[in-house]
PDB file of C-alpha atoms in Angstrom:
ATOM      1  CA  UNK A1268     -10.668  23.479   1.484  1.00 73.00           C
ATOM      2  CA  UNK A1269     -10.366  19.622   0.515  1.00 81.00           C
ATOM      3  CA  UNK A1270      -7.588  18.488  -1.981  1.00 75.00           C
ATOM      4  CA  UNK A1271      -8.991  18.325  -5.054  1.00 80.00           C
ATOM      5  CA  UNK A1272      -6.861  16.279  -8.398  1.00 77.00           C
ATOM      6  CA  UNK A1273      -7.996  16.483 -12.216  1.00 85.00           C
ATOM      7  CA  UNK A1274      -6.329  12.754 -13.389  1.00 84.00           C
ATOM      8  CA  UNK A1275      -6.357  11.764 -17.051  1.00 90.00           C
ATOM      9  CA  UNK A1276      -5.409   7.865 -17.154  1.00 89.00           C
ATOM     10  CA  UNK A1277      -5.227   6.333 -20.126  1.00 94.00           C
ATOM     11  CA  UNK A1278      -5.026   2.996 -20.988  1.00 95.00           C
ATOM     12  CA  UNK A1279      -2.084   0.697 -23.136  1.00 95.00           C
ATOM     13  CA  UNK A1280      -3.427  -2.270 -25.395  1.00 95.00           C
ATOM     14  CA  UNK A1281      -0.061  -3.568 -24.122  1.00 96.00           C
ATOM     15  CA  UNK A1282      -0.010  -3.478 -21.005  1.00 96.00           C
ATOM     16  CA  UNK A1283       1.614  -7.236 -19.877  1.00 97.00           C
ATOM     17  CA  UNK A1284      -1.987  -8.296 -18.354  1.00 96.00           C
ATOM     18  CA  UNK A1285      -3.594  -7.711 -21.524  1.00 97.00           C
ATOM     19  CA  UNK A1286      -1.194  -8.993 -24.276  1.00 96.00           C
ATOM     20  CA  UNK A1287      -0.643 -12.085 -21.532  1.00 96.00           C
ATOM     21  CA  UNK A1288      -4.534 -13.093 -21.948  1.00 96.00           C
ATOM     22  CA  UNK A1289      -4.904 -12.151 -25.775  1.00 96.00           C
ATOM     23  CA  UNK A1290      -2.090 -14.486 -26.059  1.00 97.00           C
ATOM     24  CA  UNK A1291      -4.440 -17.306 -25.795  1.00 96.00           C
ATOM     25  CA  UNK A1292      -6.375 -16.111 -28.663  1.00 95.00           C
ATOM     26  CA  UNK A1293      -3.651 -15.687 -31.621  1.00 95.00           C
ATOM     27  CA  UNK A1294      -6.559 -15.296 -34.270  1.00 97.00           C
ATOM     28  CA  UNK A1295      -8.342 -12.321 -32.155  1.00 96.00           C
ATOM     29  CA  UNK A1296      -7.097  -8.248 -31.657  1.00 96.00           C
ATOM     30  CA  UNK A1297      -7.671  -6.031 -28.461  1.00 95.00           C
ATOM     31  CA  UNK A1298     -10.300  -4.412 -30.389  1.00 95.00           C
ATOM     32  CA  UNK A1299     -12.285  -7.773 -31.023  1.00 97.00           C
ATOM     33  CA  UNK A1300     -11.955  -8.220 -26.888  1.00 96.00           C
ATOM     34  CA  UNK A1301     -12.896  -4.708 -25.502  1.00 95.00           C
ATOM     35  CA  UNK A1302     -13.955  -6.374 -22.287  1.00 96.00           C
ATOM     36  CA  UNK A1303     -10.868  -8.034 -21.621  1.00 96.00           C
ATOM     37  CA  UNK A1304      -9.009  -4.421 -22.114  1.00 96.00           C
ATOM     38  CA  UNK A1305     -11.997  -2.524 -20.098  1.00 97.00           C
ATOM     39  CA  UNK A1306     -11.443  -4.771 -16.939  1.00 97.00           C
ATOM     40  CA  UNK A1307      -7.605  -4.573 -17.067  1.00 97.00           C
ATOM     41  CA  UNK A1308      -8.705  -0.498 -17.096  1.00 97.00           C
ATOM     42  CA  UNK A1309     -10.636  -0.846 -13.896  1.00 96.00           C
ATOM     43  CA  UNK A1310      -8.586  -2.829 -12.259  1.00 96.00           C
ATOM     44  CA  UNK A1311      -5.601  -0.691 -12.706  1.00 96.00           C
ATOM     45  CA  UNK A1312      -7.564   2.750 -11.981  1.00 94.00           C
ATOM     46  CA  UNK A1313      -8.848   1.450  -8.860  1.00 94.00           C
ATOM     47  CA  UNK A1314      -5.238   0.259  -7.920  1.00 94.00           C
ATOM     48  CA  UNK A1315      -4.134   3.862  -8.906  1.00 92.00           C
ATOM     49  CA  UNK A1316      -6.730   5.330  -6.767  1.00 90.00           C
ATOM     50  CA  UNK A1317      -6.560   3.311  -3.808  1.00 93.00           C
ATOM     51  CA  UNK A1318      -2.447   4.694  -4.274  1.00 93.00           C
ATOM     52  CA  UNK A1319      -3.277   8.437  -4.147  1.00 87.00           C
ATOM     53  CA  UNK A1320      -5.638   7.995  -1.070  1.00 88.00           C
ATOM     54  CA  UNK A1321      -3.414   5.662   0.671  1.00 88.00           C
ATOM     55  CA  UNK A1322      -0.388   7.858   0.455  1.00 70.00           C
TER      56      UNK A1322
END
């Protein structure tokens, strides 16, 4: 049958495009911006995904 993967991706409160934007925001933590560290998340499992099909 079909190829089939079991992925577990995490994500790193420090990942550069995270602690770049948060860097605006001295007074505020990751935790007080969940969105910001949710769409850096997407955008880097999609990227991560769009890897495994493409190769």
């Amino acid at each position: 049958g079909n190829p089939s993967y079991f992925i577990t991706f995490t994500c790193n409160v420090k990942w550069p495009e995270i602690t770049e934007y948060m860097s605006q925001f001295p007074l505020l933590s990751t935790t007080d911006r969940g969105d910001v560290v949710d769409r850096v998340f997407e955008m880097k499992s999609h990227q991560f995904v769009n890897y495994l099909r493409d190769d």
